[in-house]
Coordinates of C-alpha atoms in Angstrom, one line a residue:
M12 CA -34.1 -16.3 -14.1
P13 CA -34.7 -18.0 -17.1
L14 CA -38.2 -17.5 -19.5
H15 CA -39.7 -21.1 -18.0
L16 CA -39.3 -20.2 -14.5
Q17 CA -40.5 -16.2 -14.8
S18 CA -43.7 -17.7 -15.7
K19 CA -43.9 -19.8 -12.9
L20 CA -43.2 -16.9 -10.9
L21 CA -46.0 -14.5 -12.5
R22 CA -48.4 -17.9 -11.6
V23 CA -47.3 -16.8 -7.5
L24 CA -47.9 -13.2 -8.1
E25 CA -50.8 -13.4 -9.6
N26 CA -52.5 -16.6 -7.4
R27 CA -50.8 -16.1 -4.6
V28 CA -50.8 -20.0 -4.0
I29 CA -47.7 -22.2 -4.4
E30 CA -47.2 -25.9 -4.1
R31 CA -44.0 -27.4 -2.7
V32 CA -41.9 -29.9 -4.5
G33 CA -43.6 -33.0 -5.8
G34 CA -46.5 -31.7 -3.9
I35 CA -50.7 -31.5 -5.3
E36 CA -51.4 -29.1 -2.2
Q37 CA -51.7 -25.7 -3.2
I38 CA -51.3 -23.6 -0.1
S39 CA -51.8 -19.7 0.0
I40 CA -49.3 -17.3 1.0
D41 CA -49.2 -13.4 1.9
V42 CA -46.1 -11.5 0.8
R43 CA -44.7 -8.9 -0.4
I44 CA -42.2 -9.2 -3.4
I45 CA -39.2 -7.1 -3.5
A46 CA -37.3 -7.0 -6.6
A47 CA -33.9 -5.7 -7.9
T48 CA -31.3 -5.9 -10.9
N49 CA -28.5 -4.0 -12.1
R50 CA -30.1 -5.0 -15.9
N51 CA -31.9 -3.2 -18.1
L52 CA -35.2 -4.4 -17.9
E53 CA -37.3 -2.5 -20.4
E54 CA -34.4 -3.3 -22.8
M55 CA -34.4 -7.4 -22.1
V56 CA -38.4 -7.2 -22.5
E57 CA -37.6 -5.3 -26.0
N58 CA -35.4 -8.3 -26.9
H59 CA -37.9 -11.1 -25.3
E60 CA -35.2 -11.7 -22.5
F61 CA -37.8 -11.0 -20.0
R62 CA -41.7 -11.3 -20.2
D63 CA -43.3 -8.1 -19.8
D64 CA -46.0 -9.1 -18.0
L65 CA -43.8 -10.2 -15.6
Y66 CA -42.2 -6.8 -15.7
Y67 CA -45.2 -5.5 -15.3
R68 CA -46.5 -7.1 -12.7
L69 CA -43.4 -6.4 -10.1
S70 CA -42.8 -2.4 -11.6
V71 CA -45.3 -1.4 -8.9
I72 CA -43.4 0.8 -7.1
P73 CA -39.9 1.5 -8.5
V74 CA -37.1 2.8 -6.6
F75 CA -33.8 3.8 -7.9
I76 CA -30.8 3.6 -6.1
P77 CA -28.3 5.5 -7.8
P78 CA -24.7 3.7 -7.9
L79 CA -22.0 5.0 -5.0
R80 CA -19.7 7.2 -7.3
E81 CA -23.4 9.3 -7.6
R82 CA -24.0 9.8 -3.6
K83 CA -20.5 10.8 -2.0
E84 CA -22.9 11.9 1.0
D85 CA -23.2 8.3 1.8
I86 CA -19.5 7.3 1.9
P87 CA -18.6 8.4 5.3
I88 CA -21.7 7.0 6.4
L89 CA -21.1 3.8 4.9
I90 CA -17.3 4.0 6.3
D91 CA -18.7 4.2 9.8
H92 CA -20.9 1.6 10.0
F93 CA -18.4 -0.9 8.3
L94 CA -15.2 0.8 10.6
V95 CA -17.8 -0.9 13.7
K96 CA -18.7 -3.8 12.2
Y97 CA -15.3 -5.3 11.3
S98 CA -13.7 -3.7 14.6
S99 CA -16.2 -5.6 16.7
H100 CA -16.1 -9.1 14.4
M101 CA -12.0 -8.8 14.5
G102 CA -12.0 -8.3 18.3
R103 CA -10.2 -4.7 17.8
S104 CA -10.8 -1.3 19.4
L105 CA -13.0 0.8 17.2
Q106 CA -10.5 1.9 14.3
K107 CA -10.6 5.3 13.0
I108 CA -9.5 6.7 9.8
D109 CA -7.0 9.2 8.6
P110 CA -8.4 12.5 6.9
Q111 CA -6.2 11.9 3.5
A112 CA -7.2 8.4 3.8
Q113 CA -11.0 9.1 4.0
K114 CA -10.6 11.6 1.3
M115 CA -8.6 9.2 -0.8
L116 CA -12.2 6.7 -0.3
L117 CA -14.6 10.3 -1.2
H118 CA -12.8 10.4 -4.6
Y119 CA -12.6 7.1 -5.8
S120 CA -14.8 5.9 -8.5
W121 CA -16.7 2.9 -6.6
P122 CA -17.8 0.4 -9.7
G123 CA -18.3 -2.3 -7.2
N124 CA -20.4 0.1 -4.8
I125 CA -21.3 -0.6 -1.3
R126 CA -19.4 -4.3 -1.6
E127 CA -16.3 -2.9 -3.0
L128 CA -16.6 -0.1 -0.1
Q129 CA -17.3 -2.9 2.7
N130 CA -14.5 -5.0 1.2
T131 CA -12.0 -2.1 1.4
I132 CA -13.0 -1.6 4.5
E133 CA -12.2 -5.1 6.5
Y134 CA -9.1 -5.2 4.1
A135 CA -7.5 -1.9 5.8
I136 CA -8.8 -2.9 9.3
N137 CA -6.5 -6.1 8.7
M138 CA -3.8 -4.5 7.2
S139 CA -3.5 -2.1 10.2
E140 CA -2.6 -4.9 12.7
D141 CA -2.2 -3.1 15.4
D142 CA -2.5 0.8 14.4
Q143 CA -5.5 2.8 15.5
V144 CA -6.1 4.8 12.8
I145 CA -6.1 3.3 9.6
G146 CA -3.8 5.2 6.8
M147 CA -2.6 5.4 3.0
E148 CA -1.0 2.9 3.2
H149 CA -3.8 0.5 4.2
L150 CA -5.6 0.6 2.1
P151 CA -5.7 -1.6 -1.4
N152 CA -3.7 -0.1 -4.3
R153 CA -6.4 -0.5 -6.6
L154 CA -7.8 2.3 -4.9
F155 CA -4.6 4.2 -6.5
R156 CA -4.6 2.3 -9.4
N157 CA -7.8 3.9 -10.9
S158 CA -7.6 6.8 -8.5
S159 CA -9.8 10.3 -9.9
T160 CA -6.8 12.0 -8.3
D161 CA -3.8 10.2 -10.4
N162 CA -2.1 12.7 -13.1
K163 CA -3.4 15.9 -11.7
P164 CA -1.3 18.6 -11.2
L165 CA -0.2 20.0 -8.0
Q166 CA -0.7 23.5 -7.4
I167 CA 0.7 25.7 -4.3
N168 CA -1.0 29.3 -4.0
G169 CA -1.7 29.5 -7.3
N170 CA 1.9 27.7 -8.5
L171 CA 1.2 24.4 -10.8
F172 CA 4.0 21.4 -10.5
K173 CA 4.3 18.0 -12.7
G174 CA 6.5 15.3 -12.0
T175 CA 6.5 12.2 -10.2
I176 CA 8.5 10.5 -7.3
P177 CA 10.7 8.0 -8.7
N178 CA 9.7 4.8 -6.0
Q179 CA 7.9 2.1 -6.0
Q180 CA 5.2 3.8 -3.9
G181 CA 5.0 6.8 -6.2
K182 CA 1.2 7.0 -6.5
L183 CA 0.9 7.0 -3.3
K184 CA 3.8 9.8 -2.2
N185 CA 2.2 11.7 -5.1
M186 CA -0.9 11.4 -3.5
E187 CA 0.5 12.6 0.0
I188 CA 2.4 15.6 -1.8
E189 CA -0.9 16.7 -3.0
A190 CA -2.5 16.5 0.2
V191 CA 0.1 19.0 1.7
C192 CA -0.1 21.4 -1.2
Q193 CA -4.0 21.6 -0.5
A194 CA -3.5 22.4 3.3
L195 CA -1.0 25.0 2.4
E196 CA -3.8 26.4 0.2
K197 CA -5.9 26.7 2.8
F198 CA -4.0 27.8 5.6
G199 CA -0.4 29.2 3.9
T200 CA 3.2 29.3 3.9
T201 CA 3.7 31.3 7.1
T202 CA 5.5 29.3 9.7
E203 CA 2.0 29.7 11.6
G204 CA 0.4 28.5 8.4
K205 CA 2.6 25.4 8.2
E206 CA 2.3 24.5 11.4
Q207 CA -1.8 24.8 11.1
A208 CA -1.2 22.2 8.4
A209 CA 1.1 19.7 9.5
K210 CA -1.7 19.3 12.5
Y211 CA -4.8 19.4 9.9
L212 CA -3.1 16.4 7.9
G213 CA -2.3 14.9 10.9
I214 CA 1.8 15.0 10.6
S215 CA 4.7 16.3 12.6
I216 CA 6.0 19.8 10.9
A217 CA 9.5 18.0 10.7
T218 CA 7.4 15.8 8.1
L219 CA 5.8 18.5 6.0
Y220 CA 9.3 20.1 5.5
R221 CA 10.5 17.0 4.2
R222 CA 7.4 16.6 1.5
L223 CA 8.2 20.7 1.0
K224 CA 11.0 19.6 0.2
E225 CA 10.3 16.9 -1.9
I226 CA 7.9 19.5 -4.0
N227 CA 10.4 22.0 -4.1
S228 CA 12.2 19.4 -6.4
L229 CA 9.7 19.3 -9.2
K230 CA 10.0 21.7 -12.3
V231 CA 7.5 24.5 -12.1
L232 CA 5.2 25.4 -14.8

């Protein structure tokens, strides 16, 4: 807000009156103001970019809302909210999200905060078409480019693996393999453990063995 408009807003807050555009009659108002910004107003006051008197008038009860990446516990709640919202908006039955896709959303840094998450869920529902479950393949590519899980070594029972799966969906494939590794860490590599891991991942035992074959092709460090 330009400085000359800041002074007008300050007068409204102080006097609690407004004038219509082109009018001369003062109209009393009874309002409460909620002001939000992603700028450092204290720094702007020092740089004479924001009026100090307006800043102190607005900053009666300051509330700091941390970015989404610092409150991961809110992400599942927001995902459920946006799934309901956009499933209803698009006339679809309520979509569900695959555990690995949800894990991807939990680990993403969300530089665009809630608006980016909202956009992502809307995109995923559109991409899922007739599928009832949103999977990794339905998420935007930018999540994989910026994922914090990129370039981490894979691990099974303490053994580290390196390498990539050389195809056009390499990053997605690597994340799927990492999910298999973590599931096997949880349930073990016995036949029963593999069956539990497949059930946990929501895939068939045959798919699990295909992933294990890919993992075994990687070089052990």
